mmCIF file of C-alpha atoms and ligand atoms in Angstrom:
data_model
loop_
_atom_site.group_PDB
_atom_site.id
_atom_site.type_symbol
_atom_site.label_atom_id
_atom_site.label_comp_id
_atom_site.label_asym_id
_atom_site.label_seq_id
_atom_site.Cartn_x
_atom_site.Cartn_y
_atom_site.Cartn_z
ATOM 1 C CA MET X 25 -72.222 36.648 5.742
ATOM 2 C CA SER X 26 -69.327 35.382 7.924
ATOM 3 C CA VAL X 27 -68.510 31.750 8.733
ATOM 4 C CA ILE X 28 -68.746 30.567 12.363
ATOM 5 C CA ALA X 29 -67.041 27.382 13.546
ATOM 6 C CA PHE X 30 -68.188 25.952 16.867
ATOM 7 C CA ALA X 31 -65.046 24.787 18.696
ATOM 8 C CA LYS X 32 -66.108 22.241 21.284
ATOM 9 C CA ASN X 33 -63.699 21.669 24.147
ATOM 10 C CA TRP X 34 -63.088 18.574 26.216
ATOM 11 C CA GLU X 35 -62.542 19.673 29.833
ATOM 12 C CA GLY X 36 -61.140 22.976 28.637
ATOM 13 C CA LYS X 37 -58.932 21.543 25.886
ATOM 14 C CA PHE X 38 -59.309 21.409 22.123
ATOM 15 C CA LYS X 39 -58.470 18.386 19.982
ATOM 16 C CA LYS X 40 -56.945 17.952 16.543
ATOM 17 C CA SER X 41 -60.464 17.690 15.119
ATOM 18 C CA THR X 42 -61.105 21.238 16.413
ATOM 19 C CA TYR X 43 -58.091 22.509 14.478
ATOM 20 C CA GLU X 44 -59.321 20.680 11.378
ATOM 21 C CA LEU X 45 -62.722 22.345 11.829
ATOM 22 C CA VAL X 46 -61.164 25.823 12.064
ATOM 23 C CA SER X 47 -58.906 25.089 9.046
ATOM 24 C CA TYR X 48 -61.991 24.110 7.052
ATOM 25 C CA ALA X 49 -63.957 27.176 8.172
ATOM 26 C CA LYS X 50 -61.013 29.346 7.118
ATOM 27 C CA GLU X 51 -60.945 27.810 3.642
ATOM 28 C CA LEU X 52 -64.698 28.276 3.248
ATOM 29 C CA ALA X 53 -64.472 31.880 4.462
ATOM 30 C CA PHE X 54 -61.612 32.510 2.026
ATOM 31 C CA ARG X 55 -63.743 31.244 -0.867
ATOM 32 C CA LEU X 56 -66.635 33.427 0.291
ATOM 33 C CA ASN X 57 -64.322 36.389 0.826
ATOM 34 C CA THR X 58 -65.443 36.765 4.421
ATOM 35 C CA GLN X 59 -64.277 36.367 8.037
ATOM 36 C CA THR X 60 -63.706 33.196 10.065
ATOM 37 C CA LEU X 61 -65.266 33.420 13.516
ATOM 38 C CA VAL X 62 -64.708 30.704 16.086
ATOM 39 C CA LEU X 63 -67.104 30.209 18.989
ATOM 40 C CA SER X 64 -66.060 28.545 22.235
ATOM 41 C CA ILE X 65 -68.642 27.701 24.906
ATOM 42 C CA GLY X 66 -67.761 27.027 28.559
ATOM 43 C CA GLU X 67 -64.614 27.819 30.512
ATOM 44 C CA VAL X 68 -61.458 27.596 28.373
ATOM 45 C CA GLU X 69 -58.199 29.300 29.312
ATOM 46 C CA GLU X 70 -56.952 32.065 27.043
ATOM 47 C CA SER X 71 -53.758 30.154 26.258
ATOM 48 C CA GLU X 72 -55.923 27.332 24.830
ATOM 49 C CA LEU X 73 -58.152 29.721 22.870
ATOM 50 C CA GLU X 74 -55.051 31.376 21.422
ATOM 51 C CA LYS X 75 -54.133 28.109 19.691
ATOM 52 C CA LEU X 76 -57.089 28.601 17.321
ATOM 53 C CA VAL X 77 -55.365 31.650 15.842
ATOM 54 C CA GLN X 78 -52.791 29.333 14.265
ATOM 55 C CA TYR X 79 -55.465 27.806 12.021
ATOM 56 C CA GLY X 80 -57.052 31.031 10.808
ATOM 57 C CA ALA X 81 -59.532 32.307 13.408
ATOM 58 C CA ASP X 82 -60.053 36.009 12.591
ATOM 59 C CA LYS X 83 -62.167 36.441 15.709
ATOM 60 C CA ILE X 84 -62.628 34.136 18.701
ATOM 61 C CA ILE X 85 -65.895 34.547 20.584
ATOM 62 C CA SER X 86 -65.748 33.060 24.060
ATOM 63 C CA VAL X 87 -68.887 32.371 26.087
ATOM 64 C CA ASP X 88 -67.006 31.886 29.315
ATOM 65 C CA ASP X 89 -69.762 30.606 31.607
ATOM 66 C CA SER X 90 -69.146 27.761 34.071
ATOM 67 C CA ARG X 91 -72.826 26.716 33.778
ATOM 68 C CA LEU X 92 -72.012 25.744 30.189
ATOM 69 C CA ASN X 93 -69.021 23.503 30.902
ATOM 70 C CA ILE X 94 -71.145 20.409 30.364
ATOM 71 C CA LEU X 95 -72.759 20.117 26.977
ATOM 72 C CA SER X 96 -76.521 20.500 26.702
ATOM 73 C CA SER X 97 -77.608 20.418 23.060
ATOM 74 C CA ARG X 98 -80.645 22.568 23.909
ATOM 75 C CA ILE X 99 -78.645 25.343 25.590
ATOM 76 C CA TYR X 100 -75.722 25.199 23.171
ATOM 77 C CA ALA X 101 -78.097 25.525 20.198
ATOM 78 C CA GLU X 102 -79.589 28.604 21.868
ATOM 79 C CA VAL X 103 -76.144 30.137 22.501
ATOM 80 C CA ILE X 104 -74.919 29.434 18.961
ATOM 81 C CA SER X 105 -78.086 30.856 17.408
ATOM 82 C CA GLN X 106 -77.712 34.070 19.434
ATOM 83 C CA VAL X 107 -74.106 34.450 18.252
ATOM 84 C CA VAL X 108 -75.060 33.684 14.638
ATOM 85 C CA ASN X 109 -77.789 36.343 14.729
ATOM 86 C CA LYS X 110 -75.584 38.925 16.461
ATOM 87 C CA GLU X 111 -72.764 38.416 13.951
ATOM 88 C CA ASP X 112 -75.181 38.021 11.040
ATOM 89 C CA ALA X 113 -73.294 34.873 10.079
ATOM 90 C CA SER X 114 -74.499 32.786 7.150
ATOM 91 C CA TYR X 115 -72.521 29.587 7.681
ATOM 92 C CA VAL X 116 -72.172 27.502 10.842
ATOM 93 C CA ILE X 117 -69.665 24.643 10.886
ATOM 94 C CA LEU X 118 -69.627 21.956 13.587
ATOM 95 C CA SER X 119 -67.680 18.724 13.857
ATOM 96 C CA ASP X 120 -69.655 15.634 12.858
ATOM 97 C CA ASN X 121 -69.104 14.113 16.301
ATOM 98 C CA ASN X 122 -71.622 13.304 19.047
ATOM 99 C CA SER X 123 -71.996 16.944 20.092
ATOM 100 C CA GLY X 124 -72.253 18.254 16.519
ATOM 101 C CA LYS X 125 -74.860 15.597 15.736
ATOM 102 C CA ALA X 126 -76.863 16.561 18.835
ATOM 103 C CA ILE X 127 -76.697 20.332 18.371
ATOM 104 C CA SER X 128 -77.029 20.765 14.595
ATOM 105 C CA PRO X 129 -80.661 19.598 14.105
ATOM 106 C CA ARG X 130 -81.869 21.902 16.917
ATOM 107 C CA LEU X 131 -79.846 24.748 15.460
ATOM 108 C CA SER X 132 -81.241 24.046 12.016
ATOM 109 C CA VAL X 133 -84.796 24.493 13.329
ATOM 110 C CA LYS X 134 -83.915 27.645 15.301
ATOM 111 C CA LEU X 135 -82.156 29.357 12.411
ATOM 112 C CA LYS X 136 -84.398 27.930 9.666
ATOM 113 C CA ALA X 137 -81.131 26.814 8.118
ATOM 114 C CA GLY X 138 -80.513 23.922 5.736
ATOM 115 C CA LEU X 139 -78.234 21.284 7.229
ATOM 116 C CA ALA X 140 -75.702 19.032 5.494
ATOM 117 C CA ALA X 141 -74.411 16.409 7.940
ATOM 118 C CA GLY X 142 -71.158 14.529 7.398
ATOM 119 C CA VAL X 143 -69.617 16.932 4.893
ATOM 120 C CA LEU X 144 -66.491 15.575 3.163
ATOM 121 C CA ASP X 145 -65.102 18.460 1.142
ATOM 122 C CA VAL X 146 -65.205 22.166 0.394
ATOM 123 C CA PRO X 147 -68.283 23.211 -1.641
ATOM 124 C CA LYS X 148 -68.412 22.075 -5.255
ATOM 125 C CA SER X 149 -70.062 25.391 -6.046
ATOM 126 C CA LEU X 150 -71.023 28.396 -3.936
ATOM 127 C CA ASP X 151 -74.019 29.609 -5.948
ATOM 128 C CA PRO X 152 -75.975 27.404 -5.873
ATOM 129 C CA PHE X 153 -74.366 26.020 -2.727
ATOM 130 C CA VAL X 154 -73.559 22.369 -3.463
ATOM 131 C CA ILE X 155 -71.535 20.185 -1.134
ATOM 132 C CA LYS X 156 -70.352 16.583 -0.917
ATOM 133 C CA LYS X 157 -71.441 14.525 2.095
ATOM 134 C CA GLN X 158 -71.335 10.916 3.155
ATOM 135 C CA VAL X 159 -74.420 8.703 3.031
ATOM 136 C CA PHE X 160 -75.171 5.060 3.911
ATOM 137 C CA THR X 161 -72.640 4.970 6.784
ATOM 138 C CA GLY X 162 -69.825 6.121 4.564
ATOM 139 C CA LYS X 163 -70.350 3.540 1.797
ATOM 140 C CA ALA X 164 -71.378 6.232 -0.684
ATOM 141 C CA PHE X 165 -71.468 9.977 -1.040
ATOM 142 C CA ALA X 166 -73.969 12.487 -2.358
ATOM 143 C CA TYR X 167 -73.916 16.090 -3.539
ATOM 144 C CA VAL X 168 -76.604 18.136 -1.832
ATOM 145 C CA GLN X 169 -77.750 21.664 -2.560
ATOM 146 C CA ILE X 170 -78.662 24.021 0.288
ATOM 147 C CA ASP X 171 -80.914 26.909 -0.739
ATOM 148 C CA SER X 172 -81.659 28.514 2.637
ATOM 149 C CA GLU X 173 -79.983 31.805 3.493
ATOM 150 C CA LYS X 174 -78.246 30.327 6.532
ATOM 151 C CA LYS X 175 -76.436 27.040 6.148
ATOM 152 C CA ILE X 176 -75.173 24.503 8.685
ATOM 153 C CA LEU X 177 -72.487 21.929 7.912
ATOM 154 C CA THR X 178 -71.125 19.173 10.138
ATOM 155 C CA LEU X 179 -67.633 18.234 9.026
ATOM 156 C CA SER X 180 -66.560 14.572 8.908
ATOM 157 C CA LYS X 181 -63.342 13.927 10.793
ATOM 158 C CA ASN X 182 -60.184 13.637 8.662
ATOM 159 C CA SER X 183 -61.942 14.903 5.543
ATOM 160 C CA PHE X 184 -60.043 18.187 5.190
ATOM 161 C CA GLY X 185 -56.937 18.006 7.366
ATOM 162 C CA ILE X 186 -55.215 20.576 9.545
ATOM 163 C CA VAL X 187 -53.884 23.620 7.699
ATOM 164 C CA GLU X 188 -51.879 26.302 9.467
ATOM 165 C CA ASN X 189 -52.935 29.811 8.530
ATOM 166 C CA PRO X 190 -51.879 32.143 11.349
ATOM 167 C CA THR X 191 -53.824 35.312 12.085
ATOM 168 C CA SER X 192 -53.526 37.686 15.036
ATOM 169 C CA LEU X 193 -55.480 37.222 18.243
ATOM 170 C CA ASN X 194 -58.862 38.951 18.373
ATOM 171 C CA LEU X 195 -60.623 37.522 21.413
ATOM 172 C CA VAL X 196 -64.018 38.833 22.510
ATOM 173 C CA LYS X 197 -66.378 37.690 25.270
ATOM 174 C CA PHE X 198 -70.079 37.236 24.681
ATOM 175 C CA THR X 199 -72.798 36.877 27.312
ATOM 176 C CA PRO X 200 -75.913 35.280 25.870
ATOM 177 C CA GLU X 201 -79.360 35.884 27.321
ATOM 178 C CA LEU X 202 -80.303 32.556 28.820
ATOM 179 C CA SER X 203 -83.558 32.157 30.717
ATOM 180 C CA ASP X 204 -83.709 30.097 33.924
ATOM 181 C CA ASP X 205 -86.037 27.807 32.018
ATOM 182 C CA LEU X 206 -83.085 26.481 30.020
ATOM 183 C CA PHE X 207 -81.366 25.326 33.199
ATOM 184 C CA LYS X 208 -84.295 23.334 34.598
ATOM 185 C CA ILE X 209 -82.453 20.114 33.813
ATOM 186 C CA LYS X 210 -79.169 20.113 35.679
ATOM 187 C CA VAL X 211 -76.305 17.711 35.036
ATOM 188 C CA LYS X 212 -74.856 17.279 38.518
ATOM 189 C CA SER X 213 -71.920 15.089 37.579
ATOM 190 C CA VAL X 214 -70.588 13.086 34.666
ATOM 191 C CA GLU X 215 -69.131 9.701 35.431
ATOM 192 C CA SER X 216 -67.666 7.327 32.911
ATOM 193 C CA SER X 217 -68.009 3.611 33.565
ATOM 194 C CA ASP X 218 -64.223 3.340 33.408
ATOM 195 C CA ASN X 219 -61.354 5.657 32.623
ATOM 196 C CA LYS X 220 -61.142 4.553 29.028
ATOM 197 C CA ILE X 221 -60.894 6.883 26.069
ATOM 198 C CA ILE X 222 -64.219 7.381 24.302
ATOM 199 C CA LEU X 223 -64.221 5.499 20.998
ATOM 200 C CA ALA X 224 -66.039 8.171 18.966
ATOM 201 C CA ASP X 225 -63.521 10.855 19.961
ATOM 202 C CA ALA X 226 -60.344 8.757 19.923
ATOM 203 C CA ASP X 227 -57.411 9.694 17.705
ATOM 204 C CA ILE X 228 -56.045 6.158 17.923
ATOM 205 C CA VAL X 229 -58.180 2.996 18.010
ATOM 206 C CA VAL X 230 -56.921 -0.534 18.664
ATOM 207 C CA SER X 231 -59.535 -2.942 17.333
ATOM 208 C CA ALA X 232 -59.580 -6.727 17.317
ATOM 209 C CA GLY X 233 -61.681 -9.465 15.801
ATOM 210 C CA ARG X 234 -62.423 -13.154 15.880
ATOM 211 C CA GLY X 235 -58.771 -13.890 15.175
ATOM 212 C CA MET X 236 -58.135 -13.339 18.907
ATOM 213 C CA LYS X 237 -59.986 -16.682 19.376
ATOM 214 C CA SER X 238 -61.466 -15.951 22.826
ATOM 215 C CA ALA X 239 -62.438 -13.193 25.251
ATOM 216 C CA ASP X 240 -59.608 -14.346 27.507
ATOM 217 C CA ASN X 241 -57.026 -13.282 24.917
ATOM 218 C CA TRP X 242 -57.791 -9.559 25.040
ATOM 219 C CA GLN X 243 -55.005 -8.493 27.402
ATOM 220 C CA PRO X 244 -52.442 -7.862 24.597
ATOM 221 C CA VAL X 245 -55.049 -5.680 22.833
ATOM 222 C CA GLU X 246 -55.665 -3.715 26.054
ATOM 223 C CA ASP X 247 -51.916 -3.372 26.626
ATOM 224 C CA LEU X 248 -51.279 -1.933 23.154
ATOM 225 C CA ALA X 249 -54.215 0.473 23.567
ATOM 226 C CA SER X 250 -52.882 1.544 26.942
ATOM 227 C CA VAL X 251 -49.343 2.386 25.752
ATOM 228 C CA MET X 252 -50.741 4.233 22.747
ATOM 229 C CA GLY X 253 -53.392 6.190 24.662
ATOM 230 C CA ALA X 254 -55.950 4.556 22.371
ATOM 231 C CA ALA X 255 -59.583 3.474 22.615
ATOM 232 C CA THR X 256 -60.424 -0.196 22.074
ATOM 233 C CA ALA X 257 -62.920 -1.471 19.499
ATOM 234 C CA CYS X 258 -63.966 -4.802 17.967
ATOM 235 C CA SER X 259 -65.676 -6.449 15.015
ATOM 236 C CA ARG X 260 -69.334 -7.404 15.221
ATOM 237 C CA PRO X 261 -69.005 -11.164 15.856
ATOM 238 C CA VAL X 262 -66.805 -10.356 18.830
ATOM 239 C CA SER X 263 -69.516 -8.263 20.465
ATOM 240 C CA ASP X 264 -72.282 -10.651 19.303
ATOM 241 C CA ASP X 265 -70.465 -13.467 21.087
ATOM 242 C CA GLY X 266 -70.178 -11.347 24.231
ATOM 243 C CA TRP X 267 -66.373 -11.232 24.179
ATOM 244 C CA ARG X 268 -66.594 -7.438 24.276
ATOM 245 C CA GLY X 269 -69.412 -4.942 24.928
ATOM 246 C CA HIS X 270 -71.580 -3.726 22.052
ATOM 247 C CA GLU X 271 -70.355 -0.165 22.619
ATOM 248 C CA GLU X 272 -67.042 -1.300 21.048
ATOM 249 C CA HIS X 273 -68.549 -2.716 17.861
ATOM 250 C CA VAL X 274 -67.538 -0.745 14.767
ATOM 251 C CA GLY X 275 -68.837 -1.087 11.220
ATOM 252 C CA GLN X 276 -71.996 -0.750 9.192
ATOM 253 C CA THR X 277 -74.223 -1.771 12.083
ATOM 254 C CA GLY X 278 -71.964 -0.391 14.805
ATOM 255 C CA LYS X 279 -70.080 2.857 15.300
ATOM 256 C CA VAL X 280 -68.618 4.670 12.299
ATOM 257 C CA ILE X 281 -65.250 6.116 13.248
ATOM 258 C CA ALA X 282 -62.465 8.087 11.551
ATOM 259 C CA PRO X 283 -59.434 8.082 13.856
ATOM 260 C CA ASN X 284 -55.979 9.122 12.735
ATOM 261 C CA LEU X 285 -54.683 5.606 13.366
ATOM 262 C CA TYR X 286 -56.718 2.363 13.326
ATOM 263 C CA PHE X 287 -55.252 -1.036 14.243
ATOM 264 C CA ALA X 288 -57.230 -3.974 12.802
ATOM 265 C CA ILE X 289 -55.995 -7.080 14.619
ATOM 266 C CA GLY X 290 -57.310 -10.515 13.665
ATOM 267 C CA ILE X 291 -60.019 -8.829 11.588
ATOM 268 C CA SER X 292 -60.626 -10.214 8.090
ATOM 269 C CA GLY X 293 -61.838 -6.896 6.600
ATOM 270 C CA ALA X 294 -65.395 -7.741 5.571
ATOM 271 C CA ILE X 295 -67.124 -4.904 3.685
ATOM 272 C CA GLN X 296 -69.514 -4.334 6.614
ATOM 273 C CA HIS X 297 -66.566 -3.834 8.953
ATOM 274 C CA VAL X 298 -64.583 -1.627 6.588
ATOM 275 C CA ALA X 299 -67.673 0.597 6.061
ATOM 276 C CA GLY X 300 -67.249 1.833 9.612
ATOM 277 C CA VAL X 301 -63.500 2.445 9.601
ATOM 278 C CA SER X 302 -62.478 3.244 6.023
ATOM 279 C CA ARG X 303 -62.142 6.958 6.717
ATOM 280 C CA SER X 304 -59.365 6.333 9.248
ATOM 281 C CA LYS X 305 -56.306 8.276 8.174
ATOM 282 C CA CYS X 306 -53.970 5.303 8.568
ATOM 283 C CA ILE X 307 -54.927 1.630 8.927
ATOM 284 C CA VAL X 308 -52.494 -0.954 10.303
ATOM 285 C CA ALA X 309 -53.555 -4.597 9.889
ATOM 286 C CA ILE X 310 -52.156 -7.586 11.769
ATOM 287 C CA ASN X 311 -53.354 -10.898 10.398
ATOM 288 C CA THR X 312 -51.997 -14.431 9.883
ATOM 289 C CA ASP X 313 -53.575 -14.671 6.426
ATOM 290 C CA PRO X 314 -51.676 -12.672 3.778
ATOM 291 C CA GLU X 315 -54.772 -12.867 1.541
ATOM 292 C CA ALA X 316 -57.089 -11.296 4.132
ATOM 293 C CA PRO X 317 -59.131 -8.472 2.500
ATOM 294 C CA ILE X 318 -58.135 -6.073 5.283
ATOM 295 C CA PHE X 319 -54.681 -5.785 3.687
ATOM 296 C CA SER X 320 -56.234 -4.214 0.588
ATOM 297 C CA VAL X 321 -57.444 -1.237 2.641
ATOM 298 C CA ALA X 322 -54.497 -1.121 5.063
ATOM 299 C CA ASP X 323 -51.647 1.381 4.816
ATOM 300 C CA TYR X 324 -49.323 -0.938 6.755
ATOM 301 C CA GLY X 325 -49.633 -4.653 7.293
ATOM 302 C CA VAL X 326 -48.010 -7.293 9.451
ATOM 303 C CA VAL X 327 -48.541 -10.921 8.455
ATOM 304 C CA GLY X 328 -48.239 -12.730 11.751
ATOM 305 C CA ASP X 329 -49.866 -14.167 14.836
ATOM 306 C CA ALA X 330 -51.403 -11.389 16.934
ATOM 307 C CA MET X 331 -50.474 -13.207 20.143
ATOM 308 C CA ILE X 332 -46.790 -12.902 19.182
ATOM 309 C CA VAL X 333 -46.821 -9.559 17.326
ATOM 310 C CA LEU X 334 -48.851 -7.569 19.875
ATOM 311 C CA PRO X 335 -46.621 -8.052 22.960
ATOM 312 C CA GLU X 336 -43.516 -7.264 20.885
ATOM 313 C CA LEU X 337 -45.089 -4.158 19.341
ATOM 314 C CA THR X 338 -46.314 -2.966 22.742
ATOM 315 C CA GLU X 339 -42.854 -3.416 24.233
ATOM 316 C CA ILE X 340 -41.203 -1.481 21.392
ATOM 317 C CA ILE X 341 -43.661 1.413 21.789
ATOM 318 C CA ARG X 342 -43.373 1.346 25.600
ATOM 319 C CA ASN X 343 -39.575 1.628 25.326
ATOM 320 C CA GLY X 344 -39.904 4.368 22.701
ATOM 321 C CA GLU X 345 -37.654 2.482 20.293
HETATM 322 C C1 FAD Z 27 -75.991 -6.978 7.497
HETATM 323 C C2 FAD Z 27 -74.648 -7.205 8.102
HETATM 324 C C3 FAD Z 27 -74.089 -6.219 8.893
HETATM 325 C C4 FAD Z 27 -72.822 -6.411 9.467
HETATM 326 N N1 FAD Z 27 -72.272 -5.404 10.217
HETATM 327 C C5 FAD Z 27 -71.038 -5.556 10.697
HETATM 328 C C6 FAD Z 27 -70.398 -4.505 11.420
HETATM 329 O O1 FAD Z 27 -70.964 -3.445 11.656
HETATM 330 N N2 FAD Z 27 -69.129 -4.709 11.862
HETATM 331 C C7 FAD Z 27 -68.441 -5.867 11.637
HETATM 332 O O2 FAD Z 27 -67.288 -5.979 12.079
HETATM 333 N N3 FAD Z 27 -69.036 -6.869 10.983
HETATM 334 C C8 FAD Z 27 -70.299 -6.759 10.517
HETATM 335 N N4 FAD Z 27 -70.884 -7.798 9.850
HETATM 336 C C9 FAD Z 27 -70.180 -9.084 9.832
HETATM 337 C C10 FAD Z 27 -69.116 -9.159 8.742
HETATM 338 O O3 FAD Z 27 -69.696 -9.574 7.527
HETATM 339 C C11 FAD Z 27 -67.996 -10.142 9.127
HETATM 340 O O4 FAD Z 27 -68.583 -11.390 9.356
HETATM 341 C C12 FAD Z 27 -67.224 -9.726 10.361
HETATM 342 O O5 FAD Z 27 -66.749 -8.421 10.207
HETATM 343 C C13 FAD Z 27 -66.042 -10.669 10.557
HETATM 344 O O6 FAD Z 27 -65.443 -10.391 11.785
HETATM 345 P P1 FAD Z 27 -63.910 -10.742 12.025
HETATM 346 O O7 FAD Z 27 -63.119 -10.078 10.974
HETATM 347 O O8 FAD Z 27 -63.633 -10.416 13.458
HETATM 348 O O9 FAD Z 27 -63.892 -12.316 11.908
HETATM 349 P P2 FAD Z 27 -63.395 -13.274 10.737
HETATM 350 O O10 FAD Z 27 -64.015 -12.922 9.434
HETATM 351 O O11 FAD Z 27 -63.607 -14.661 11.241
HETATM 352 O O12 FAD Z 27 -61.843 -12.983 10.607
HETATM 353 C C14 FAD Z 27 -60.890 -13.320 11.557
HETATM 354 C C15 FAD Z 27 -59.534 -12.962 10.975
HETATM 355 O O13 FAD Z 27 -58.538 -13.217 11.956
HETATM 356 C C16 FAD Z 27 -57.400 -13.763 11.306
HETATM 357 N N5 FAD Z 27 -56.658 -14.510 12.321
HETATM 358 C C17 FAD Z 27 -56.905 -15.730 12.827
HETATM 359 N N6 FAD Z 27 -56.032 -16.038 13.784
HETATM 360 C C18 FAD Z 27 -55.197 -14.980 13.909
HETATM 361 C C19 FAD Z 27 -54.090 -14.690 14.748
HETATM 362 N N7 FAD Z 27 -53.652 -15.561 15.675
HETATM 363 N N8 FAD Z 27 -53.479 -13.505 14.599
HETATM 364 C C20 FAD Z 27 -53.885 -12.594 13.665
HETATM 365 N N9 FAD Z 27 -54.939 -12.835 12.845
HETATM 366 C C21 FAD Z 27 -55.594 -13.991 12.970
HETATM 367 C C22 FAD Z 27 -57.963 -14.598 10.188
HETATM 368 O O14 FAD Z 27 -56.997 -14.778 9.164
HETATM 369 C C23 FAD Z 27 -59.149 -13.765 9.751
HETATM 370 O O15 FAD Z 27 -58.763 -12.877 8.684
HETATM 371 C C24 FAD Z 27 -72.138 -7.631 9.275
HETATM 372 C C25 FAD Z 27 -72.720 -8.613 8.480
HETATM 373 C C26 FAD Z 27 -73.947 -8.414 7.907
HETATM 374 C C27 FAD Z 27 -74.545 -9.494 7.047
#
């Protein structure tokens, strides 16, 4: 009956979204009067695994196998299903990120478990199990009922928050039975086209729109992103016009993101743009037009010319003022 959270690591490290996932699993387990188990796959040092205890992991199950350092949704679904069956867990929680989206449908088939993707809250009721999730790229939400015995939820980023709930360390190793067949496809290396932070995983995103006037004016945007350790993004017309690549386009028809901090620079705030970024924890808008709709969804706003504001802001942050 326990709750298992799958804690994905990025090169052996967890992110804030992992701690949010464990916090959520803890709350669900508390409501169900059961244990919170956290599963880690691939090589992660004990000191990193120990951090999960702070957010309520009653038991940490580590599948410490170097062959699993690179994510394969097929193999990870197999590993998770073996752990779920061994622990007789009823609830599996994954982050609603690229890996969670890739693993959860396979897992759902393996476990014959109902899946609610993009969950936004704790269950509205436990029996029947009813939960709130996002639909239509975040423009609406729905309550869905899961009737299967096992249930899988993928948790939307920034929908629950990080809650400290310290327990004591109970770390166990698990060795799944994995046939050679599963390793027929080998990832020999992973190379990113540049050293940039991946937009979908970024905690901070610096995004700019048509207000930048031309592709040649992007250096101040890059500079701010660089000092903040942020990913860069853009509005749709910017990528349609070829100023930036389509992989940066956020919104209804682009990527839907929920970073902790989102800078909207020279972006008017059209509904189709906001649909993709409205779940950011904090939105900072920089725009010359005080009436721009983006200010109605922003937490902080600067009315000003991006070409003047950005270099000054970057300098202040660089100097740690
Ligand atoms: C079906 C459909 C789907 C769509 N999907 C998406 C989507 O996924 N994502 C998306 O982004 N759009 C999408 N759009 C387009 C959307 O409707 C808007 O047209 C688009 O978001 C506007 O982009 P923008 O804010 O960069 O440009 P604009 O609307 O032209 O706004 C530019 C802003 O920059 C400001 N500005 C000008 N100069 C400066 C300066 N020097 N400094 C600071 N600010 C300045 C202006 O005041 C203005 O507010 C979609 C549209 C449709 C119909």
